[in-house]
Short mmCIF file of C-alpha atoms and ligand atoms in Angstrom, two decimals:
data_model
loop_
_atom_site.label_atom_id
_atom_site.label_comp_id
_atom_site.label_asym_id
_atom_site.label_seq_id
_atom_site.Cartn_x
_atom_site.Cartn_y
_atom_site.Cartn_z
CA MET A 1 -11.54 -18.30 -17.90
CA ASN A 2 -15.25 -17.61 -17.37
CA ASN A 3 -15.33 -15.45 -14.14
CA ILE A 4 -12.06 -13.52 -13.30
CA LEU A 5 -11.58 -11.97 -9.98
CA VAL A 6 -9.25 -8.84 -10.59
CA THR A 7 -7.86 -7.34 -7.56
CA GLY A 8 -6.83 -3.78 -7.46
CA GLY A 9 -8.66 -3.17 -10.67
CA ALA A 10 -9.11 0.50 -9.97
CA GLY A 11 -5.42 1.19 -10.07
CA PHE A 12 -3.21 2.00 -12.99
CA ILE A 13 -2.26 -1.64 -14.36
CA GLY A 14 -5.50 -3.24 -13.16
CA SER A 15 -7.85 -0.67 -14.95
CA ASN A 16 -5.82 -1.05 -18.09
CA PHE A 17 -6.09 -4.85 -17.70
CA ILE A 18 -9.92 -4.97 -17.09
CA LYS A 19 -10.33 -2.80 -20.16
CA PHE A 20 -7.96 -5.11 -22.25
CA ILE A 21 -9.89 -8.38 -20.97
CA SER A 22 -13.29 -6.70 -21.80
CA ALA A 23 -12.10 -5.97 -25.41
CA HIS A 24 -10.34 -9.46 -25.89
CA ASN A 25 -12.59 -11.97 -23.90
CA GLY A 26 -16.21 -12.30 -22.90
CA ALA A 27 -15.42 -13.38 -19.36
CA THR A 28 -17.19 -11.83 -16.42
CA ILE A 29 -14.86 -9.69 -14.45
CA ILE A 30 -15.22 -9.04 -10.76
CA ASN A 31 -13.06 -6.02 -9.53
CA LEU A 32 -12.21 -6.05 -5.94
CA ASP A 33 -10.67 -2.89 -4.82
CA LEU A 34 -10.37 -1.05 -1.64
CA LEU A 35 -10.04 2.33 -3.21
CA THR A 36 -7.05 3.38 -1.48
CA TYR A 37 -5.46 6.80 -2.49
CA ALA A 38 -4.36 4.91 -5.70
CA GLY A 39 -7.71 3.32 -6.60
CA ASN A 40 -9.88 5.51 -8.88
CA LEU A 41 -13.26 4.54 -10.37
CA GLU A 42 -12.78 7.18 -13.05
CA ASN A 43 -10.10 4.90 -14.63
CA LEU A 44 -12.89 2.57 -15.56
CA LYS A 45 -15.52 4.94 -17.10
CA GLY A 46 -17.35 3.40 -20.09
CA ILE A 47 -16.62 -0.21 -19.11
CA ASN A 48 -19.30 -2.83 -20.32
CA SER A 49 -21.65 -3.18 -17.24
CA ALA A 50 -23.31 -6.48 -18.41
CA THR A 51 -19.82 -8.48 -17.84
CA TYR A 52 -18.32 -6.18 -15.10
CA HIS A 53 -19.00 -6.01 -11.36
CA PHE A 54 -17.25 -3.60 -8.90
CA ILE A 55 -16.92 -4.62 -5.18
CA LYS A 56 -15.36 -2.19 -2.72
CA GLY A 57 -13.37 -4.20 -0.19
CA ASP A 58 -10.05 -5.34 1.06
CA VAL A 59 -8.17 -8.46 -0.20
CA CYS A 60 -7.29 -9.13 3.59
CA ASP A 61 -11.11 -9.52 4.37
CA SER A 62 -11.27 -13.45 4.24
CA ALA A 63 -15.14 -13.43 4.72
CA LEU A 64 -15.64 -11.17 1.75
CA VAL A 65 -13.11 -12.87 -0.43
CA ASN A 66 -14.72 -16.30 0.26
CA THR A 67 -18.20 -14.85 -0.53
CA ILE A 68 -17.06 -13.31 -3.76
CA PHE A 69 -15.39 -16.87 -4.66
CA ALA A 70 -18.83 -18.50 -3.95
CA ASP A 71 -21.15 -15.98 -5.30
CA TYR A 72 -19.44 -15.43 -8.70
CA HIS A 73 -17.95 -19.01 -9.11
CA ILE A 74 -14.41 -17.44 -9.54
CA ASP A 75 -12.16 -19.61 -11.66
CA THR A 76 -9.38 -17.15 -12.28
CA VAL A 77 -7.59 -14.76 -10.03
CA VAL A 78 -5.28 -11.95 -11.22
CA ASN A 79 -3.85 -10.20 -8.09
CA PHE A 80 -2.86 -6.66 -8.82
CA ALA A 81 -3.94 -5.25 -5.40
CA ALA A 82 -0.99 -3.82 -3.42
CA GLU A 83 0.55 -0.86 -2.06
CA SER A 84 2.99 -0.05 -4.92
CA HIS A 85 5.23 2.90 -4.28
CA VAL A 86 8.55 2.34 -3.01
CA ASP A 87 8.81 5.97 -1.54
CA ARG A 88 5.64 5.23 0.62
CA SER A 89 7.14 1.68 1.69
CA ILE A 90 10.10 3.72 3.31
CA THR A 91 7.90 5.94 5.47
CA GLN A 92 5.08 3.36 6.17
CA PRO A 93 6.36 -0.26 5.62
CA ASP A 94 3.47 -1.91 7.77
CA ILE A 95 0.71 -1.33 5.26
CA PHE A 96 3.02 -2.88 2.54
CA LEU A 97 3.27 -6.03 4.79
CA LYS A 98 -0.55 -6.28 5.28
CA THR A 99 -1.88 -5.73 1.98
CA ASN A 100 0.91 -7.11 -0.04
CA VAL A 101 1.76 -10.19 1.88
CA LEU A 102 -1.46 -11.02 4.08
CA GLY A 103 -3.73 -9.94 1.25
CA THR A 104 -2.16 -12.35 -1.21
CA GLN A 105 -2.20 -15.14 1.31
CA THR A 106 -5.93 -14.58 2.06
CA LEU A 107 -6.73 -14.83 -1.73
CA LEU A 108 -4.49 -18.09 -2.05
CA GLU A 109 -6.43 -19.67 0.85
CA ALA A 110 -9.86 -18.89 -0.73
CA ALA A 111 -8.68 -20.15 -4.12
CA LYS A 112 -7.43 -23.38 -2.57
CA LYS A 113 -10.72 -23.78 -0.57
CA HIS A 114 -13.06 -23.19 -3.50
CA TRP A 115 -10.99 -24.68 -6.19
CA LYS A 116 -9.96 -28.10 -4.71
CA LYS A 117 -11.98 -30.96 -6.04
CA LEU A 118 -11.87 -32.55 -2.58
CA PRO A 119 -11.68 -29.35 -0.26
CA ASP A 120 -11.51 -31.43 3.08
CA ASP A 121 -8.71 -33.79 1.91
CA LYS A 122 -5.44 -32.06 2.82
CA TYR A 123 -3.41 -34.53 0.72
CA SER A 124 -5.37 -33.94 -2.39
CA ARG A 125 -3.71 -31.96 -5.00
CA GLU A 126 -6.57 -32.12 -7.67
CA TYR A 127 -8.15 -28.99 -8.81
CA LYS A 128 -11.30 -28.07 -10.76
CA ALA A 129 -10.54 -27.72 -14.55
CA GLY A 130 -9.27 -24.32 -15.81
CA VAL A 131 -8.53 -22.59 -12.60
CA LYS A 132 -5.47 -20.39 -11.98
CA PHE A 133 -4.09 -17.92 -9.64
CA LEU A 134 -1.80 -15.45 -11.33
CA GLN A 135 0.27 -13.19 -8.97
CA VAL A 136 1.41 -9.77 -10.63
CA SER A 137 4.93 -9.27 -9.25
CA THR A 138 7.74 -7.05 -10.06
CA ASP A 139 11.28 -7.32 -11.13
CA GLU A 140 12.30 -5.33 -7.98
CA VAL A 141 12.13 -8.59 -6.04
CA TYR A 142 15.54 -9.62 -7.67
CA GLY A 143 17.30 -6.59 -6.12
CA ALA A 144 19.87 -4.35 -8.15
CA LEU A 145 22.00 -4.96 -11.03
CA GLY A 146 25.47 -3.79 -11.73
CA LYS A 147 26.29 -2.20 -14.95
CA THR A 148 25.88 -5.44 -16.86
CA GLY A 149 23.59 -8.48 -16.69
CA LYS A 150 19.87 -9.11 -16.72
CA PHE A 151 17.30 -10.47 -14.40
CA THR A 152 16.24 -14.14 -15.33
CA GLU A 153 13.60 -16.21 -13.72
CA ASN A 154 16.44 -17.87 -11.95
CA THR A 155 18.14 -14.88 -10.48
CA ALA A 156 17.91 -15.11 -6.73
CA LEU A 157 15.57 -12.90 -4.84
CA ALA A 158 17.27 -10.02 -3.15
CA PRO A 159 14.77 -7.37 -2.44
CA ASN A 160 16.19 -4.03 -1.00
CA SER A 161 13.04 -1.99 -0.21
CA PRO A 162 10.05 -2.82 2.18
CA TYR A 163 7.96 -2.65 -1.10
CA SER A 164 10.12 -5.30 -2.94
CA ALA A 165 10.43 -7.32 0.28
CA SER A 166 6.67 -7.56 0.46
CA LYS A 167 6.45 -8.56 -3.08
CA ALA A 168 9.04 -11.05 -2.79
CA SER A 169 7.27 -12.49 0.38
CA ALA A 170 3.94 -12.58 -1.53
CA ASP A 171 5.72 -14.46 -4.33
CA LEU A 172 7.00 -17.20 -1.89
CA PHE A 173 3.58 -17.66 -0.52
CA VAL A 174 2.30 -18.31 -4.08
CA ARG A 175 5.19 -20.76 -4.70
CA SER A 176 4.39 -22.51 -1.51
CA TYR A 177 0.80 -22.92 -2.24
CA HIS A 178 1.89 -24.43 -5.50
CA GLU A 179 4.50 -26.59 -4.08
CA THR A 180 2.62 -27.67 -0.92
CA PHE A 181 -0.95 -27.83 -2.22
CA GLY A 182 -0.67 -28.15 -5.95
CA LEU A 183 -2.58 -24.87 -6.60
CA PRO A 184 -2.68 -23.86 -10.27
CA SER A 185 -0.66 -20.67 -10.29
CA ASN A 186 1.84 -18.40 -12.15
CA ILE A 187 3.88 -15.53 -11.03
CA THR A 188 4.81 -12.70 -13.48
CA ARG A 189 7.56 -10.22 -12.73
CA CYS A 190 7.51 -7.17 -14.89
CA SER A 191 9.67 -4.21 -15.16
CA ASN A 192 8.46 -0.47 -14.65
CA ASN A 193 5.08 0.26 -16.42
CA TYR A 194 4.16 3.43 -18.16
CA GLY A 195 1.09 4.52 -20.03
CA PRO A 196 -2.43 6.08 -19.16
CA TYR A 197 -3.96 6.30 -15.84
CA GLN A 198 -0.68 6.05 -13.67
CA PHE A 199 -0.93 7.63 -10.42
CA PRO A 200 1.15 10.96 -10.72
CA GLU A 201 3.28 9.95 -7.66
CA LYS A 202 5.43 7.83 -10.05
CA LEU A 203 8.25 9.13 -12.08
CA ILE A 204 6.75 9.61 -15.66
CA PRO A 205 3.20 11.18 -14.65
CA LEU A 206 4.98 13.22 -11.94
CA MET A 207 7.46 14.63 -14.34
CA ILE A 208 4.99 15.40 -17.18
CA ASN A 209 2.60 17.17 -14.60
CA ASN A 210 5.43 19.12 -13.00
CA CYS A 211 6.96 20.12 -16.33
CA LYS A 212 3.67 21.21 -17.65
CA THR A 213 3.00 23.44 -14.74
CA ASP A 214 6.69 24.81 -14.57
CA LYS A 215 7.30 23.08 -11.16
CA GLN A 216 10.63 21.75 -10.36
CA LEU A 217 11.59 18.13 -11.51
CA PRO A 218 12.92 16.37 -8.46
CA VAL A 219 15.64 13.89 -9.79
CA TYR A 220 16.87 11.52 -7.23
CA GLY A 221 20.69 11.35 -6.70
CA ASP A 222 22.47 11.60 -9.97
CA GLY A 223 19.69 10.64 -12.10
CA MET A 224 21.72 7.73 -13.60
CA GLN A 225 19.68 4.90 -12.20
CA VAL A 226 18.30 2.60 -14.96
CA ARG A 227 14.76 1.16 -15.24
CA ASP A 228 13.54 -1.09 -18.12
CA TRP A 229 10.37 0.51 -19.39
CA LEU A 230 7.25 -1.56 -20.34
CA HIS A 231 4.15 0.05 -21.91
CA VAL A 232 1.11 -1.13 -19.86
CA GLN A 233 -0.70 -2.38 -22.90
CA ASP A 234 2.22 -4.87 -23.55
CA HIS A 235 2.01 -5.88 -19.90
CA CYS A 236 -1.64 -6.54 -20.14
CA LYS A 237 -1.25 -8.66 -23.25
CA ALA A 238 1.60 -10.42 -21.46
CA ILE A 239 -0.67 -11.31 -18.53
CA TYR A 240 -3.20 -12.55 -20.82
CA THR A 241 -0.89 -14.64 -22.71
CA VAL A 242 0.33 -16.11 -19.23
CA LEU A 243 -3.14 -16.77 -18.25
CA GLN A 244 -3.91 -18.84 -21.34
CA LYS A 245 -0.59 -20.56 -22.05
CA GLY A 246 1.49 -20.25 -18.76
CA ILE A 247 2.63 -23.72 -17.35
CA SER A 248 1.47 -23.96 -13.78
CA GLY A 249 4.19 -23.17 -11.18
CA GLU A 250 6.14 -21.14 -13.52
CA VAL A 251 7.53 -17.65 -13.25
CA TYR A 252 7.57 -15.36 -16.18
CA ASN A 253 9.70 -12.24 -16.53
CA ILE A 254 7.99 -9.38 -18.64
CA GLY A 255 10.18 -6.59 -19.97
CA GLY A 256 10.12 -4.21 -22.69
CA ASN A 257 13.68 -4.16 -23.72
CA ASN A 258 13.78 -0.28 -23.03
CA GLU A 259 16.78 0.31 -20.50
CA LYS A 260 16.75 4.26 -19.84
CA ALA A 261 18.43 6.29 -17.14
CA ASN A 262 15.98 8.42 -15.17
CA ILE A 263 17.55 11.59 -16.29
CA GLU A 264 17.10 10.60 -20.10
CA ILE A 265 13.42 10.24 -19.42
CA VAL A 266 13.30 13.47 -17.61
CA ARG A 267 14.91 15.31 -20.39
CA LEU A 268 12.77 13.63 -23.06
CA ILE A 269 9.72 14.86 -21.32
CA ILE A 270 11.34 18.42 -20.91
CA HIS A 271 12.18 18.33 -24.71
CA ASN A 272 8.64 17.08 -25.63
CA LEU A 273 6.92 19.91 -23.78
CA GLY A 274 9.25 22.68 -25.09
CA LYS A 275 10.70 23.35 -21.66
CA THR A 276 14.35 23.69 -20.49
CA ASP A 277 16.82 21.82 -18.16
CA ALA A 278 16.48 24.71 -15.59
CA LEU A 279 13.61 22.97 -14.36
CA ILE A 280 15.71 19.96 -13.10
CA ARG A 281 16.44 19.80 -9.50
CA TYR A 282 18.82 17.10 -8.09
CA VAL A 283 17.50 16.12 -4.70
CA PRO A 284 18.83 13.78 -2.10
CA ASP A 285 18.68 10.04 -3.21
CA ARG A 286 16.16 7.48 -2.00
CA PRO A 287 17.50 5.38 0.81
CA GLY A 288 18.35 2.01 -0.57
CA HIS A 289 17.77 3.23 -4.12
CA ASP A 290 18.48 0.22 -6.53
CA ARG A 291 20.82 1.29 -9.20
CA ARG A 292 19.70 -0.68 -12.32
CA TYR A 293 16.99 -3.17 -13.20
CA ALA A 294 16.86 -4.93 -16.63
CA ILE A 295 14.64 -8.01 -17.70
CA ASP A 296 15.77 -10.89 -19.76
CA ASN A 297 12.42 -11.74 -21.30
CA THR A 298 13.69 -14.78 -23.30
CA LYS A 299 11.50 -17.31 -21.44
CA ILE A 300 8.12 -15.72 -22.18
CA THR A 301 9.02 -14.69 -25.78
CA SER A 302 10.27 -18.20 -26.67
CA GLU A 303 8.07 -20.37 -24.74
CA LEU A 304 4.87 -18.40 -24.89
CA GLY A 305 5.23 -16.32 -28.00
CA TRP A 306 4.62 -12.92 -26.28
CA SER A 307 6.62 -9.96 -27.36
CA PRO A 308 6.46 -6.18 -26.64
CA SER A 309 4.81 -4.12 -29.52
CA TYR A 310 5.59 -0.63 -28.44
CA THR A 311 8.76 1.12 -29.02
CA PHE A 312 9.64 3.55 -26.21
CA GLU A 313 9.47 6.56 -28.64
CA GLN A 314 5.91 5.84 -29.60
CA GLY A 315 4.82 4.78 -26.18
CA MET A 316 6.20 7.92 -24.58
CA ALA A 317 4.69 10.26 -27.18
CA GLU A 318 1.34 8.75 -26.87
CA THR A 319 1.58 8.58 -23.01
CA ILE A 320 2.72 12.42 -22.66
CA LYS A 321 -0.26 13.27 -25.14
CA TRP A 322 -2.69 11.26 -22.81
CA TYR A 323 -1.50 13.25 -19.80
CA LEU A 324 -1.94 16.48 -21.58
CA ASP A 325 -5.28 15.62 -23.00
CA ASN A 326 -6.74 14.38 -19.64
CA GLN A 327 -6.12 17.34 -17.51
CA VAL A 328 -9.57 16.78 -15.76
CA TRP A 329 -8.53 13.31 -14.69
CA LEU A 330 -5.28 14.73 -13.23
CA ASP A 331 -6.91 17.67 -11.55
CA ASN A 332 -9.41 15.25 -9.86
CA ILE A 333 -6.41 13.35 -8.35
CA ILE A 334 -4.21 16.49 -7.63
CA SER A 335 -6.22 17.72 -4.74
CA GLY A 336 -6.38 17.36 -0.92
CA ALA A 337 -4.64 14.21 0.16
CA TYR A 338 -2.31 13.92 -2.84
CA THR A 339 -1.30 17.59 -2.36
CA ASP A 340 -0.42 16.81 1.38
CA TYR A 341 1.72 13.78 0.37
CA LEU A 342 3.65 15.85 -2.18
CA ASN A 343 4.34 18.48 0.53
CA GLU A 344 5.68 15.84 2.81
CA MET A 345 7.80 13.81 0.34
CA TYR A 346 9.29 16.77 -1.32
CA THR A 347 9.97 18.95 1.69
CA THR A 348 11.78 22.25 1.50
CA GLU A 349 14.86 20.44 2.58
CA ARG A 350 14.64 17.90 -0.10
CA LEU A 351 13.95 20.46 -2.93
P1 NAD B 401 -1.52 1.01 -8.10
O1 NAD B 401 -1.00 1.58 -6.78
O2 NAD B 401 -1.91 1.97 -9.15
O3 NAD B 401 -2.98 0.37 -7.83
C1 NAD B 401 -3.15 -0.45 -6.80
C2 NAD B 401 -4.59 -0.83 -6.63
O4 NAD B 401 -4.77 -1.72 -5.43
C3 NAD B 401 -5.40 0.41 -6.28
O5 NAD B 401 -6.66 0.39 -7.04
C4 NAD B 401 -5.73 0.36 -4.77
O6 NAD B 401 -7.07 0.96 -4.32
C5 NAD B 401 -5.79 -1.17 -4.64
N1 NAD B 401 -5.68 -1.79 -3.29
C6 NAD B 401 -4.69 -1.47 -2.50
N2 NAD B 401 -4.73 -1.93 -1.37
C7 NAD B 401 -5.83 -2.78 -1.37
C8 NAD B 401 -6.50 -3.72 -0.61
N3 NAD B 401 -6.01 -4.00 0.66
N4 NAD B 401 -7.54 -4.46 -0.94
C9 NAD B 401 -8.03 -4.28 -2.33
N5 NAD B 401 -7.38 -3.39 -3.19
C10 NAD B 401 -6.33 -2.61 -2.73
O7 NAD B 401 -0.60 -0.10 -8.55
P2 NAD B 401 -0.16 -0.54 -10.06
O8 NAD B 401 0.93 0.35 -10.41
O9 NAD B 401 -1.26 -0.65 -10.93
O10 NAD B 401 0.46 -1.96 -9.70
C11 NAD B 401 -0.43 -3.07 -9.76
C12 NAD B 401 0.42 -4.42 -9.39
O11 NAD B 401 1.53 -4.30 -10.35
C13 NAD B 401 1.00 -4.19 -7.92
O12 NAD B 401 0.91 -5.55 -7.55
C14 NAD B 401 2.52 -3.93 -8.37
O13 NAD B 401 3.37 -4.40 -7.25
C15 NAD B 401 2.66 -4.55 -9.60
N6 NAD B 401 3.84 -3.71 -10.43
C16 NAD B 401 3.68 -2.49 -10.76
C17 NAD B 401 4.59 -2.06 -11.54
C18 NAD B 401 4.49 -0.58 -11.99
O14 NAD B 401 5.35 -0.10 -12.82
N7 NAD B 401 3.34 0.21 -11.72
C19 NAD B 401 5.84 -2.73 -12.02
C20 NAD B 401 5.85 -3.96 -11.53
C21 NAD B 401 4.80 -4.67 -10.85
P1 TYD B 402 9.22 5.10 -9.42
O1 TYD B 402 8.29 5.62 -10.68
O2 TYD B 402 8.82 5.43 -8.01
O3 TYD B 402 9.27 3.53 -9.78
P2 TYD B 402 10.21 2.54 -9.02
O4 TYD B 402 10.84 3.11 -7.82
O5 TYD B 402 9.39 1.41 -8.53
O6 TYD B 402 11.32 2.15 -10.01
O7 TYD B 402 10.70 5.60 -9.74
C1 TYD B 402 11.33 5.41 -11.04
C2 TYD B 402 12.59 5.86 -10.82
O8 TYD B 402 12.64 7.32 -10.87
C3 TYD B 402 13.43 5.43 -9.73
O9 TYD B 402 14.69 5.20 -10.11
C4 TYD B 402 13.27 6.60 -8.76
C5 TYD B 402 13.23 7.88 -9.70
N1 TYD B 402 12.45 9.09 -9.19
C6 TYD B 402 12.95 10.19 -9.16
O10 TYD B 402 14.24 10.41 -9.40
N2 TYD B 402 12.36 11.42 -8.79
C7 TYD B 402 10.95 11.22 -8.41
O11 TYD B 402 10.27 12.19 -8.07
C8 TYD B 402 10.50 9.82 -8.46
C9 TYD B 402 9.01 9.64 -8.09
C10 TYD B 402 11.17 8.85 -8.71
#
């Protein structure tokens, strides 16, 4: 792991991961990010410039991706780049297909070309030593759970939203490049992340920001949908563990053992900010809304020795404080285009 290509490194998890790697490993990091609405270079302020390079560009741009592999002698890819918001995938599915599926396949093809010992031999499955492609996926590819049970790595894929369908498709391409070409790879499937630098369209930062400014808190449906929350630092540590110890071709689920109903989280934020339930506004449900996600993380804990270190209480207290302390970061985001998005998403009929 000398030269890591991190895609989508200006987003929420990618920027946390770049900081994590900088602190734990001397590798050179190349961050390829298109800086869509979700990409924000402010997330990376203070990063060590001697080992870090930023390139603004599209993971679907094959010529650019190949140049980066050649120029920086890339030996590791961690693919975060994606359209990541389910609500947006309902209104604009095509961009999810393009970035999440074609982008991943473009990166896989470049990795195969640059990492194969004999690039022109289509039957050769031999690769240079130490190379790995890590695809950052999601538990949403498994679809929805009922009241009981958890997702294991053997749970059948059953994505329900255009977002999760695109992530599942990307996973299948990664699998196929391993099975057909022998590309050294892993797929990680994590549950909902929370922590600093998350774009405030997502549940936790949206609710903190609305609550702070006494805006209504839009709870979809009955608010009893369950997510299994994972602190972003625990996620970064898990990805690093899989890079170092993951068996090629394997999938690893990553979860924080923190199942919470959405309404519990909204109430926790209200309580923490000293507000009242009067701010809660039940709004029409998200179409195709998955009822419950929960991760069985036995494989990564028992085989690779990773386990989450944050309790939900500690992680949420720190996270709420971070958003309150970083008003300037939020203010810079909550402007122009983001405000237009909010107005469209939470129209007067919905609120
Ligand atoms: P994010 O939306 O905060 O960041 C995505 C980043 O990708 C942004 O910086 C954006 O500019 C960049 N990007 C988008 N299209 C691009 C393109 N065509 N080329 C290059 N860069 C592009 O997302 P996130 O929450 O940090 O999620 C990162 C990854 O983790 C995604 O693949 C997502 O599916 C996965 N994931 C996220 C969560 C979660 O809770 N946030 C949970 C499970 C899996
Ligand atoms: P989100 O943060 O969008 O993540 P995901 O859809 O990938 O799980 O949403 C988390 C949960 O919160 C999900 O069940 C939808 C719900 N939700 C609301 O109830 N209101 C909101 O305004 C948002 C953004 C989400």
